[in-house]
Amino acid sequence: MDSSAPARHGRLDLERLRRNCARCSLHRLCEPAGIGASELERLDHVVRRRRPVARGERLFHAGDPLGALFVGREGAFKTVLVSEDGEEQVLGFHLPGELIGLDALGSGQHRCEAVALTDASVCEVPYERLTSIAMQLPELQHQLLRIIGQRLEREQDHIGMLVRRQAGERIALFLHGLSRRVAQAGGSATSLVLPMSRDDIGHFLGLALETVSRGFSRLQDEGVIQVSGRRVEILDADELERMANRETDTPRLQARGSA
Amino acid sequence: MDSSAPARHGRLDLERLRRNCARCSLHRLCEPAGIGASELERLDHVVRRRRPVARGERLFHAGDPLGALFVGREGAFKTVLVSEDGEEQVLGFHLPGELIGLDALGSGQHRCEAVALTDASVCEVPYERLTSIAMQLPELQHQLLRIIGQRLEREQDHIGMLVRRQAGERIALFLHGLSRRVAQAGGSATSLVLPMSRDDIGHFLGLALETVSRGFSRLQDEGVIQVSGRRVEILDADELERMANRETDTPRLQARGSA
DNA sequence: CGTCCGATTGATGCCCTTCAAAAATGGTGG
DNA sequence: CCACCATTTTTGAAGGGCATCAATCGGACG
């Protein structure tokens, strides 16, 4: 496959566009919807591709007007809600391929800020243009609604993580979910390098950073994971998932081997 | 089913439709968007109005395909996520004028169930028809996206309620938020009759029902509210809001009067 | 090699959960 | 109208898990 053919029209052009979208992880937005050539071309003209973002840089701040949605391409982000007393609440982490900026849909202004946890790059889609194109493409409209709906599901899962689950459960749930998402983004499901600090994880899970650290250590003692700073190896994914669903029951009934 | 003037065109028809929408609380969906006559007419033909729902009845179950969105008209609902072990997680409460059913947008299937807490009635909007009309009405599309975005905000507020806030804070936050919403739905902001049980509130706030009850009693002791079963009078809304934002600080530093 | 920031580990206190029982509420039928 | 029951709510007592304070450890970087 040639990588540089500058064909202007025909299949070659479409191929180039599709390739770009697939690389840029925008495929979640347009590819599964079966969008045709002309539509892709329009999207392509609208999307600002592969904008680099330095670690610590913000895609937007709280209060910024909704200008564009972002799709992570490389690196990782967190979205943070800062309360008036300076307390940070981490709303989510965002891996390549995931949409950032939906928090402004309700009011037209961002209510949280998106911070790059590592050096990163994003694709940028002007919101107004996206919606106006969606007006004419049923597939794109449905896809957009579906993606927003999936974000709703994620928020609900986040709530489920926080409600009446104890620390070990939340941490297992977090690692398990992160592993799946890293795999979906093209990484290894068992060998992770966490882009976020223990403090960030704590502010996401509603736990003190020390509790997160202790939880990691405990999982390591039990042989489920191996931790070295931000490097995490998942040794027993099944057990991890089991702990994620209820840690409190059968702590000694089915105990095998050492206590 | 027309019950009155069968006018086909002209202002009368439009007025009737607007009235219906306003009464039906669908105004949040179409009225502020400045929708014109023909569009309202189309919406009107699509909406099944004022369907009664008995207490305990479900609008949908987990796993049901996404058929329609609902707008509460009278009464109250809760949406509940039931985990495999039978544990209930209350995702939200829904007052008149609020949209129910968005949980299915991501997958096309409902993941929670919507239960009527009281005898109630709803308007029912077939989802496919709504989106296909939205394709042709920029205002409606934007309004739809805005409403979904507002739901996202609510989920995030819910998360903020759960993370690192202690019981008294969550309960004050809950009462304060409910008061505002009841007022928005046309009720009294200070005199509430809770449609949900202490258990429901507990499953929403991530607390044991006993803790909720104790929290109410404590607020009463402090003269902030007056409780009698499910009847709650808010005596000091300012103080309630203050407690909602940080209960733990300045308990004795800036203490005035009694310790 | 020394500094700095993040991660780990320890000890203590407290808030909330849990178990338990009494009290109140609401609906039903005599 | 009142008695009766089921359900919900309130209140009490005890124990545990997590936050907090504090110190040490470890790696990254100049």
PDB file of N, CA and C in Angstrom, chain A residues 147-185:
ATOM      1  N   ILE A 147     -22.200   7.727  21.225  1.00  0.00           N
ATOM      2  CA  ILE A 147     -20.974   7.986  21.982  1.00  0.00           C
ATOM      3  C   ILE A 147     -21.265   8.779  23.251  1.00  0.00           C
ATOM      4  N   ILE A 148     -22.151   9.756  23.130  1.00  0.00           N
ATOM      5  CA  ILE A 148     -22.526  10.501  24.324  1.00  0.00           C
ATOM      6  C   ILE A 148     -23.214   9.586  25.320  1.00  0.00           C
ATOM      7  N   GLY A 149     -24.056   8.701  24.808  1.00  0.00           N
ATOM      8  CA  GLY A 149     -24.717   7.740  25.684  1.00  0.00           C
ATOM      9  C   GLY A 149     -23.728   6.840  26.388  1.00  0.00           C
ATOM     10  N   GLN A 150     -22.670   6.471  25.687  1.00  0.00           N
ATOM     11  CA  GLN A 150     -21.657   5.627  26.318  1.00  0.00           C
ATOM     12  C   GLN A 150     -20.925   6.387  27.419  1.00  0.00           C
ATOM     13  N   ARG A 151     -20.753   7.678  27.212  1.00  0.00           N
ATOM     14  CA  ARG A 151     -20.146   8.479  28.273  1.00  0.00           C
ATOM     15  C   ARG A 151     -21.058   8.499  29.503  1.00  0.00           C
ATOM     16  N   LEU A 152     -22.361   8.599  29.261  1.00  0.00           N
ATOM     17  CA  LEU A 152     -23.313   8.520  30.371  1.00  0.00           C
ATOM     18  C   LEU A 152     -23.144   7.201  31.117  1.00  0.00           C
ATOM     19  N   GLU A 153     -22.998   6.130  30.371  1.00  0.00           N
ATOM     20  CA  GLU A 153     -22.797   4.829  31.006  1.00  0.00           C
ATOM     21  C   GLU A 153     -21.542   4.831  31.864  1.00  0.00           C
ATOM     22  N   ARG A 154     -20.502   5.462  31.360  1.00  0.00           N
ATOM     23  CA  ARG A 154     -19.255   5.491  32.117  1.00  0.00           C
ATOM     24  C   ARG A 154     -19.408   6.281  33.404  1.00  0.00           C
ATOM     25  N   GLU A 155     -20.129   7.372  33.328  1.00  0.00           N
ATOM     26  CA  GLU A 155     -20.366   8.145  34.552  1.00  0.00           C
ATOM     27  C   GLU A 155     -21.148   7.306  35.552  1.00  0.00           C
ATOM     28  N   GLN A 156     -22.099   6.545  35.036  1.00  0.00           N
ATOM     29  CA  GLN A 156     -22.889   5.710  35.937  1.00  0.00           C
ATOM     30  C   GLN A 156     -22.040   4.595  36.547  1.00  0.00           C
ATOM     31  N   ASP A 157     -21.154   4.044  35.738  1.00  0.00           N
ATOM     32  CA  ASP A 157     -20.246   3.031  36.280  1.00  0.00           C
ATOM     33  C   ASP A 157     -19.351   3.640  37.356  1.00  0.00           C
ATOM     34  N   HIS A 158     -18.942   4.883  37.118  1.00  0.00           N
ATOM     35  CA  HIS A 158     -18.128   5.587  38.101  1.00  0.00           C
ATOM     36  C   HIS A 158     -18.907   5.720  39.411  1.00  0.00           C
ATOM     37  N   ILE A 159     -20.168   6.078  39.305  1.00  0.00           N
ATOM     38  CA  ILE A 159     -21.010   6.173  40.494  1.00  0.00           C
ATOM     39  C   ILE A 159     -21.080   4.828  41.193  1.00  0.00           C
ATOM     40  N   GLY A 160     -21.277   3.787  40.404  1.00  0.00           N
ATOM     41  CA  GLY A 160     -21.349   2.446  40.987  1.00  0.00           C
ATOM     42  C   GLY A 160     -20.071   2.053  41.702  1.00  0.00           C
ATOM     43  N   MET A 161     -18.970   2.618  41.250  1.00  0.00           N
ATOM     44  CA  MET A 161     -17.683   2.371  41.891  1.00  0.00           C
ATOM     45  C   MET A 161     -17.609   2.996  43.277  1.00  0.00           C
ATOM     46  N   LEU A 162     -18.308   4.086  43.428  1.00  0.00           N
ATOM     47  CA  LEU A 162     -18.154   4.890  44.632  1.00  0.00           C
ATOM     48  C   LEU A 162     -19.143   4.521  45.724  1.00  0.00           C
ATOM     49  N   VAL A 163     -20.263   3.962  45.324  1.00  0.00           N
ATOM     50  CA  VAL A 163     -21.350   3.743  46.262  1.00  0.00           C
ATOM     51  C   VAL A 163     -21.171   2.443  47.013  1.00  0.00           C
ATOM     52  N   ARG A 164     -20.954   2.567  48.278  1.00  0.00           N
ATOM     53  CA  ARG A 164     -20.966   1.390  49.127  1.00  0.00           C
ATOM     54  C   ARG A 164     -20.012   0.305  48.673  1.00  0.00           C
ATOM     55  N   ARG A 165     -18.927   0.705  48.117  1.00  0.00           N
ATOM     56  CA  ARG A 165     -17.899  -0.287  47.824  1.00  0.00           C
ATOM     57  C   ARG A 165     -16.690   0.094  48.642  1.00  0.00           C
ATOM     58  N   GLN A 166     -16.041  -0.884  49.206  1.00  0.00           N
ATOM     59  CA  GLN A 166     -14.887  -0.496  49.992  1.00  0.00           C
ATOM     60  C   GLN A 166     -13.630  -0.386  49.149  1.00  0.00           C
ATOM     61  N   ALA A 167     -12.608   0.159  49.790  1.00  0.00           N
ATOM     62  CA  ALA A 167     -11.421   0.608  49.063  1.00  0.00           C
ATOM     63  C   ALA A 167     -10.866  -0.451  48.110  1.00  0.00           C
ATOM     64  N   GLY A 168     -10.679  -1.666  48.635  1.00  0.00           N
ATOM     65  CA  GLY A 168     -10.075  -2.708  47.814  1.00  0.00           C
ATOM     66  C   GLY A 168     -10.890  -3.002  46.572  1.00  0.00           C
ATOM     67  N   GLU A 169     -12.183  -2.983  46.728  1.00  0.00           N
ATOM     68  CA  GLU A 169     -13.078  -3.210  45.605  1.00  0.00           C
ATOM     69  C   GLU A 169     -12.924  -2.119  44.550  1.00  0.00           C
ATOM     70  N   ARG A 170     -12.924  -0.877  45.000  1.00  0.00           N
ATOM     71  CA  ARG A 170     -12.811   0.231  44.051  1.00  0.00           C
ATOM     72  C   ARG A 170     -11.501   0.148  43.286  1.00  0.00           C
ATOM     73  N   ILE A 171     -10.440  -0.176  43.987  1.00  0.00           N
ATOM     74  CA  ILE A 171      -9.131  -0.209  43.346  1.00  0.00           C
ATOM     75  C   ILE A 171      -9.065  -1.333  42.323  1.00  0.00           C
ATOM     76  N   ALA A 172      -9.597  -2.489  42.688  1.00  0.00           N
ATOM     77  CA  ALA A 172      -9.624  -3.605  41.741  1.00  0.00           C
ATOM     78  C   ALA A 172     -10.457  -3.236  40.514  1.00  0.00           C
ATOM     79  N   LEU A 173     -11.589  -2.605  40.766  1.00  0.00           N
ATOM     80  CA  LEU A 173     -12.465  -2.182  39.683  1.00  0.00           C
ATOM     81  C   LEU A 173     -11.747  -1.194  38.774  1.00  0.00           C
ATOM     82  N   PHE A 174     -11.020  -0.301  39.377  1.00  0.00           N
ATOM     83  CA  PHE A 174     -10.286   0.701  38.605  1.00  0.00           C
ATOM     84  C   PHE A 174      -9.234   0.053  37.717  1.00  0.00           C
ATOM     85  N   LEU A 175      -8.462  -0.829  38.287  1.00  0.00           N
ATOM     86  CA  LEU A 175      -7.405  -1.480  37.513  1.00  0.00           C
ATOM     87  C   LEU A 175      -7.991  -2.341  36.403  1.00  0.00           C
ATOM     88  N   HIS A 176      -9.048  -3.046  36.739  1.00  0.00           N
ATOM     89  CA  HIS A 176      -9.673  -3.908  35.751  1.00  0.00           C
ATOM     90  C   HIS A 176     -10.202  -3.087  34.569  1.00  0.00           C
ATOM     91  N   GLY A 177     -10.902  -2.013  34.898  1.00  0.00           N
ATOM     92  CA  GLY A 177     -11.447  -1.160  33.840  1.00  0.00           C
ATOM     93  C   GLY A 177     -10.365  -0.498  33.017  1.00  0.00           C
ATOM     94  N   LEU A 178      -9.336  -0.046  33.692  1.00  0.00           N
ATOM     95  CA  LEU A 178      -8.248   0.603  32.970  1.00  0.00           C
ATOM     96  C   LEU A 178      -7.561  -0.377  32.027  1.00  0.00           C
ATOM     97  N   SER A 179      -7.384  -1.586  32.517  1.00  0.00           N
ATOM     98  CA  SER A 179      -6.751  -2.617  31.696  1.00  0.00           C
ATOM     99  C   SER A 179      -7.536  -2.845  30.406  1.00  0.00           C
ATOM    100  N   ARG A 180      -8.845  -2.953  30.545  1.00  0.00           N
ATOM    101  CA  ARG A 180      -9.672  -3.171  29.360  1.00  0.00           C
ATOM    102  C   ARG A 180      -9.556  -2.009  28.384  1.00  0.00           C
ATOM    103  N   ARG A 181      -9.545  -0.798  28.935  1.00  0.00           N
ATOM    104  CA  ARG A 181      -9.513   0.365  28.053  1.00  0.00           C
ATOM    105  C   ARG A 181      -8.152   0.519  27.388  1.00  0.00           C
ATOM    106  N   VAL A 182      -7.111   0.229  28.118  1.00  0.00           N
ATOM    107  CA  VAL A 182      -5.782   0.292  27.511  1.00  0.00           C
ATOM    108  C   VAL A 182      -5.701  -0.713  26.360  1.00  0.00           C
ATOM    109  N   ALA A 183      -6.248  -1.894  26.596  1.00  0.00           N
ATOM    110  CA  ALA A 183      -6.236  -2.899  25.536  1.00  0.00           C
ATOM    111  C   ALA A 183      -7.019  -2.402  24.317  1.00  0.00           C
ATOM    112  N   GLN A 184      -8.144  -1.785  24.572  1.00  0.00           N
ATOM    113  CA  GLN A 184      -8.956  -1.272  23.468  1.00  0.00           C
ATOM    114  C   GLN A 184      -8.222  -0.182  22.695  1.00  0.00           C
ATOM    115  N   ALA A 185      -7.390   0.569  23.406  1.00  0.00           N
ATOM    116  CA  ALA A 185      -6.640   1.631  22.750  1.00  0.00           C
ATOM    117  C   ALA A 185      -5.404   1.084  22.040  1.00  0.00           C
TER     118      ALA A 185
END
